[in-house]
Amino acid sequence: MNEKPVVLVTRKLPIAVEKKLAEHFETILNPDDRLYSTDEILQMAENADAILPCHTEKFSAQTIALLPSRIKAIANFSVGVDHVDLEAAKLRQIIVTNTPDVLSDATAEIAMLLILGAARRASEGDRLVRSQQWKDWSPAFMVGKQITGKRLGILGMGRVGQVVARRARGFDMTIHYHNRKPLDSMRIKDAEYHATVDELLSNIDVLSIHCPASDETRGLLSSDRIALLHSNAIVVNTSRGGVIDDDALIDALKSGGIAAAGLDVYNGEPDAIHPGYRQLENVFLLPHIGSATEETRDAMGFRAIDNLTAIFNGDEPGDRVA
Ligand code: DGY
């Protein structure tokens, strides 16, 4: 690299990441971490050679068409890339990368937290203690579902799903999964493959969703599919809200169709999530914090920098998705 390329960073990144980025690139930073509008991004992009965004910035086909011709790359600080129209980027020959692997452990931790929180009624218990409504103990008080030894169904046995499977084995859970293709047994040990989503749902106690959001997976967990789960089942989602039909899930949670849910991601997040979730006791809700650990956020940033460095050195970036 001769002159340093300019990178527009749309959100405030960890200090170590911004420092390392500045060693290799000119940077346009967002020290106040304000959520920029698309128009602002397009305007700032006039002075940049690449953009380093998060999933909070949307790059629709229309936005990508309006990006200045000097933009060579969108190097995401995220593993999910549903916020970027990849076909539109390909048409403009804009390279798109993501940050896989480095957030699998952190996200798997949140999946386990959701499973436990939903099964053992963590939000309800927390609310009781905080509101001084906790008055008694009895054998029937706050009885939840035990997950030890239960059947965990993993929808999407990618990197995160595989870590969740390993962690869940620590709770003696048996692992079932659905994926486009079965994985080799070295990677998934004795996990049982189900060729269809419906077959998976019919054979599990806990569902953990790990498939990416796409046209194929939108609304995948529909009312017909939820009906295949038994009434003690638990659903958790650390992937993207779009995979779930919210009305269907809320109906099942209200009617006793399933026992509980744990959610970290939502349709319409953050401020337009389905209001029905807020009314329910049997949901454990977190605000999209799957990757929110110091170690992981640093690693995501370094991975995005590696991708940008490769691109501007004329090499193939490790994590190219378009
Ligand atoms: C991801 O990396 O996709 C996380 O959801 C944060 O954006």
Coordinates of C-alpha atoms and ligand atoms in Angstrom, one line a residue:
M1 CA 0.0 0.0 0.0
N2 CA 1.4 3.5 -0.9
E3 CA -1.0 6.1 0.3
K4 CA -3.2 4.9 3.1
P5 CA -6.7 4.1 1.9
V6 CA -9.5 5.8 3.8
V7 CA -12.0 3.7 5.8
L8 CA -15.3 5.1 6.9
V9 CA -16.1 3.4 10.3
T10 CA -19.8 3.8 11.0
R11 CA -19.9 3.0 14.7
K12 CA -17.5 3.5 17.6
L13 CA -15.2 0.5 17.8
P14 CA -13.1 -0.8 20.7
I15 CA -10.0 1.4 21.3
A16 CA -7.5 -1.3 20.4
V17 CA -9.3 -1.8 17.1
E18 CA -9.5 1.9 16.1
K19 CA -5.8 2.1 17.1
K20 CA -4.8 -0.8 14.9
L21 CA -6.9 0.4 12.0
A22 CA -5.2 3.8 12.1
E23 CA -1.8 2.1 11.7
H24 CA -2.8 0.9 8.2
F25 CA -5.6 3.3 7.1
E26 CA -6.8 6.9 7.2
T27 CA -10.0 6.7 9.2
I28 CA -13.2 8.5 9.4
L29 CA -14.5 7.6 12.9
N30 CA -17.7 8.1 14.8
P31 CA -16.5 9.0 18.3
D32 CA -20.0 9.8 19.6
D33 CA -21.3 6.5 18.2
R34 CA -24.3 8.2 16.6
L35 CA -26.5 6.0 14.4
Y36 CA -26.0 7.6 11.0
S37 CA -28.7 7.9 8.4
T38 CA -28.2 6.3 5.0
D39 CA -27.9 9.8 3.5
E40 CA -25.1 10.7 6.0
I41 CA -23.2 7.5 5.2
L42 CA -23.5 8.1 1.4
Q43 CA -22.2 11.6 2.0
M44 CA -19.2 10.5 4.1
A45 CA -18.5 7.7 1.7
E46 CA -17.5 10.3 -0.9
N47 CA -14.2 10.6 1.0
A48 CA -13.6 6.9 1.6
D49 CA -12.3 3.9 -0.2
A50 CA -14.0 1.4 2.1
I51 CA -16.7 1.2 4.7
L52 CA -16.5 -0.7 8.0
P53 CA -20.1 -0.9 9.2
C54 CA -22.1 -2.9 11.7
H55 CA -25.4 -4.7 11.2
T56 CA -27.1 -1.5 12.3
E57 CA -26.4 0.1 8.9
K58 CA -28.4 -1.1 6.1
F59 CA -27.0 -1.4 2.6
S60 CA -30.0 -2.0 0.3
A61 CA -29.6 -2.4 -3.4
Q62 CA -30.7 1.2 -3.7
T63 CA -28.0 2.4 -1.2
I64 CA -25.3 0.3 -2.9
A65 CA -26.2 1.8 -6.3
L66 CA -25.6 5.3 -4.8
L67 CA -22.2 4.5 -3.3
P68 CA -19.4 6.5 -4.9
S69 CA -17.3 4.6 -7.4
R70 CA -14.2 4.8 -5.2
I71 CA -15.7 2.5 -2.6
K72 CA -14.0 -0.8 -3.0
A73 CA -15.2 -2.8 0.0
I74 CA -17.8 -3.1 2.7
A75 CA -15.8 -4.9 5.5
N76 CA -18.5 -5.7 8.1
F77 CA -18.0 -5.8 11.8
S78 CA -20.5 -8.7 12.1
V79 CA -20.9 -12.3 11.0
G80 CA -24.4 -11.7 9.8
V81 CA -24.6 -9.9 6.5
D82 CA -28.4 -9.8 6.0
H83 CA -28.1 -6.0 6.2
V84 CA -26.2 -5.9 2.9
D85 CA -27.7 -6.7 -0.5
L86 CA -24.9 -9.0 -1.6
E87 CA -26.1 -9.3 -5.2
A88 CA -26.2 -5.5 -5.5
A89 CA -22.6 -5.3 -4.1
K90 CA -21.4 -8.0 -6.6
L91 CA -23.0 -6.0 -9.5
R92 CA -21.0 -2.9 -8.4
Q93 CA -17.9 -5.1 -7.8
I94 CA -17.8 -4.0 -4.2
I95 CA -16.1 -6.7 -2.0
V96 CA -18.1 -7.6 1.1
T97 CA -16.6 -9.4 4.0
N98 CA -17.8 -10.5 7.5
T99 CA -16.2 -11.7 10.8
P100 CA -17.0 -15.4 11.3
D101 CA -15.5 -17.7 13.9
V102 CA -14.4 -15.1 16.4
L103 CA -17.9 -14.6 17.9
S104 CA -18.9 -18.3 18.1
D105 CA -17.9 -18.8 21.7
A106 CA -19.6 -15.5 22.9
T107 CA -22.8 -16.2 21.0
A108 CA -22.9 -19.8 22.2
E109 CA -22.6 -18.5 25.8
I110 CA -25.7 -16.3 25.2
A111 CA -27.6 -19.2 23.6
M112 CA -26.9 -21.3 26.8
L113 CA -27.9 -18.3 29.0
L114 CA -31.2 -18.1 27.0
I115 CA -31.8 -21.8 27.3
L116 CA -31.2 -21.7 31.1
G117 CA -33.0 -18.3 31.6
A118 CA -36.1 -19.5 29.7
A119 CA -36.2 -22.9 31.3
R120 CA -35.7 -21.7 34.9
R121 CA -37.9 -18.6 34.5
A122 CA -35.0 -16.2 35.2
S123 CA -36.7 -12.9 34.1
E124 CA -39.8 -13.7 36.2
G125 CA -37.6 -14.5 39.3
D126 CA -35.5 -11.4 38.8
R127 CA -38.7 -9.2 38.5
L128 CA -40.1 -10.8 41.7
V129 CA -37.1 -10.0 43.8
R130 CA -36.6 -6.5 42.4
S131 CA -40.2 -5.5 42.8
Q132 CA -40.4 -6.8 46.4
Q133 CA -43.2 -9.2 45.4
W134 CA -41.3 -12.3 46.6
K135 CA -43.2 -13.2 49.7
D136 CA -42.9 -17.0 50.2
W137 CA -41.2 -20.2 49.3
S138 CA -43.1 -23.4 48.6
P139 CA -42.5 -26.6 46.7
A140 CA -44.7 -25.3 43.9
F141 CA -42.9 -21.9 43.8
M142 CA -41.3 -20.9 40.4
V143 CA -41.0 -24.4 39.2
G144 CA -39.4 -24.5 35.8
K145 CA -38.1 -27.0 33.3
Q146 CA -34.9 -29.0 33.9
I147 CA -32.7 -29.1 30.8
T148 CA -30.2 -31.7 32.0
G149 CA -30.5 -34.8 29.8
K150 CA -33.0 -33.2 27.4
R151 CA -32.9 -33.2 23.6
L152 CA -31.4 -30.0 22.1
G153 CA -32.3 -29.3 18.5
I154 CA -29.9 -27.1 16.6
L155 CA -31.3 -25.4 13.5
G156 CA -28.2 -24.5 11.5
M157 CA -25.1 -26.5 12.6
G158 CA -22.6 -23.9 11.5
R159 CA -19.8 -22.5 13.7
V160 CA -22.0 -21.2 16.5
G161 CA -24.3 -24.2 16.4
Q162 CA -21.3 -26.5 16.8
V163 CA -20.1 -24.6 19.9
V164 CA -23.6 -24.7 21.4
A165 CA -23.6 -28.5 20.9
R166 CA -20.3 -28.8 22.8
R167 CA -21.5 -26.6 25.7
A168 CA -24.9 -28.4 25.9
R169 CA -23.2 -31.8 26.2
G170 CA -21.9 -30.4 29.5
F171 CA -25.5 -30.5 30.6
D172 CA -25.9 -34.1 29.3
M173 CA -28.2 -32.9 26.6
T174 CA -28.4 -35.1 23.5
I175 CA -27.9 -33.2 20.3
H176 CA -30.1 -33.2 17.2
Y177 CA -29.6 -30.9 14.2
H178 CA -30.9 -29.8 10.9
N179 CA -28.6 -28.4 8.3
R180 CA -28.6 -28.3 4.5
K181 CA -26.2 -31.3 4.6
P182 CA -25.2 -33.6 7.4
L183 CA -21.8 -32.8 8.8
D184 CA -19.0 -35.4 9.2
S185 CA -19.1 -37.2 12.5
M186 CA -15.6 -36.0 13.5
R187 CA -17.1 -32.5 13.9
I188 CA -20.4 -33.3 15.4
K189 CA -19.8 -36.6 17.3
D190 CA -23.0 -38.4 18.0
A191 CA -25.4 -35.6 17.1
E192 CA -28.4 -36.9 15.2
Y193 CA -29.1 -35.4 11.8
H194 CA -32.6 -34.6 10.7
A195 CA -33.2 -34.1 7.0
T196 CA -36.0 -31.7 7.4
V197 CA -36.8 -28.9 9.9
D198 CA -40.2 -30.5 10.6
E199 CA -38.5 -33.8 11.6
L200 CA -36.1 -31.9 13.9
L201 CA -38.9 -30.1 15.6
S202 CA -40.8 -33.3 16.2
N203 CA -37.9 -34.9 18.1
I204 CA -36.6 -32.2 20.5
D205 CA -37.2 -30.5 23.8
V206 CA -35.2 -27.3 23.2
L207 CA -34.7 -25.5 19.9
S208 CA -31.7 -23.2 19.4
I209 CA -31.8 -21.3 16.1
H210 CA -28.5 -20.6 14.4
C211 CA -29.3 -20.3 10.7
P212 CA -28.6 -17.0 8.9
A213 CA -31.5 -14.7 7.9
S214 CA -32.2 -15.0 4.2
D215 CA -35.2 -15.2 1.9
E216 CA -35.3 -18.9 2.5
T217 CA -35.3 -18.7 6.3
R218 CA -37.6 -15.7 6.8
G219 CA -40.5 -16.8 9.0
L220 CA -39.2 -20.4 9.0
L221 CA -40.5 -20.9 12.6
S222 CA -44.1 -20.6 11.5
S223 CA -47.3 -21.6 13.4
D224 CA -47.4 -24.9 11.5
R225 CA -43.8 -25.7 12.6
I226 CA -44.3 -24.5 16.1
A227 CA -47.2 -26.9 16.4
L228 CA -44.7 -29.7 15.9
L229 CA -43.0 -28.9 19.2
H230 CA -44.4 -30.3 22.3
S231 CA -46.0 -28.2 25.1
N232 CA -42.9 -28.4 27.3
A233 CA -40.6 -27.2 24.6
I234 CA -38.4 -24.1 24.7
V235 CA -37.3 -22.0 21.7
V236 CA -34.2 -19.8 21.8
N237 CA -32.9 -17.5 19.1
T238 CA -29.4 -15.9 18.8
S239 CA -29.4 -15.7 15.0
R240 CA -31.7 -13.1 13.5
G241 CA -35.3 -12.2 14.4
G242 CA -36.5 -12.7 10.8
V243 CA -36.3 -16.5 11.2
I244 CA -39.3 -16.4 13.6
D245 CA -42.9 -15.6 12.9
D246 CA -43.5 -13.5 16.0
D247 CA -47.3 -13.7 16.0
A248 CA -47.1 -17.5 15.8
L249 CA -44.5 -17.7 18.6
I250 CA -46.4 -15.4 20.9
D251 CA -49.6 -17.3 20.3
A252 CA -47.9 -20.6 21.2
L253 CA -46.3 -19.0 24.4
K254 CA -49.7 -17.6 25.4
S255 CA -51.8 -20.7 24.7
G256 CA -49.3 -23.2 26.3
G257 CA -48.4 -24.6 22.9
I258 CA -44.8 -24.3 24.1
A259 CA -43.4 -23.6 27.6
A260 CA -41.0 -20.7 27.1
A261 CA -38.7 -18.8 24.8
G262 CA -35.4 -17.0 25.1
L263 CA -34.6 -14.3 22.5
D264 CA -31.6 -12.1 21.8
V265 CA -32.6 -11.0 18.4
Y266 CA -35.9 -9.7 17.0
N267 CA -37.8 -8.5 14.0
G268 CA -37.9 -4.7 14.2
E269 CA -35.1 -4.4 16.8
P270 CA -34.3 -2.4 18.7
D271 CA -37.4 -0.2 19.2
A272 CA -40.1 -1.8 17.1
I273 CA -40.0 -5.4 18.4
H274 CA -43.4 -7.2 18.7
P275 CA -45.1 -5.6 21.8
G276 CA -46.5 -9.0 22.6
Y277 CA -43.2 -10.2 23.9
R278 CA -43.1 -7.5 26.6
Q279 CA -46.3 -8.8 28.1
L280 CA -45.3 -12.4 28.6
E281 CA -43.8 -13.9 31.7
N282 CA -42.5 -17.0 30.0
V283 CA -40.0 -15.2 27.8
F284 CA -36.4 -14.4 28.7
L285 CA -35.4 -11.3 26.6
L286 CA -31.9 -9.9 25.9
P287 CA -31.0 -7.0 23.7
H288 CA -28.9 -8.5 20.9
I289 CA -25.7 -9.1 22.9
G290 CA -24.6 -12.4 21.5
S291 CA -21.1 -11.1 20.5
A292 CA -20.9 -8.5 23.3
T293 CA -17.7 -9.4 25.2
E294 CA -14.5 -7.4 25.2
E295 CA -12.5 -10.3 23.7
T296 CA -14.9 -10.9 20.9
R297 CA -15.5 -7.3 20.0
D298 CA -11.7 -6.8 19.7
A299 CA -11.4 -10.0 17.7
M300 CA -14.2 -8.9 15.3
G301 CA -12.5 -5.6 14.7
F302 CA -9.1 -7.2 14.1
R303 CA -10.7 -9.7 11.7
A304 CA -12.4 -6.8 9.7
I305 CA -9.0 -5.0 9.6
D306 CA -7.3 -8.2 8.2
N307 CA -10.0 -8.3 5.5
L308 CA -9.4 -4.7 4.6
T309 CA -5.6 -5.1 4.6
A310 CA -5.9 -8.1 2.2
I311 CA -8.2 -6.2 -0.1
F312 CA -6.0 -3.1 -0.3
N313 CA -2.9 -5.3 -0.8
G314 CA -4.7 -6.8 -3.8
D315 CA -5.1 -10.2 -2.1
E316 CA -8.2 -12.2 -1.5
P317 CA -9.7 -11.4 1.9
G318 CA -10.2 -14.4 4.2
D319 CA -13.9 -13.7 4.8
R320 CA -15.3 -12.7 1.5
V321 CA -19.0 -13.1 1.2
A322 CA -19.5 -11.1 -2.1
Ligands
DGY1 C1 -23.3 -10.4 14.1 O1 -22.1 -10.4 14.1 O2 -24.0 -10.8 13.2 C2 -24.0 -10.0 15.4 O3 -25.3 -10.3 15.3 C3 -23.7 -8.5 15.7 O4 -24.0 -7.8 14.5

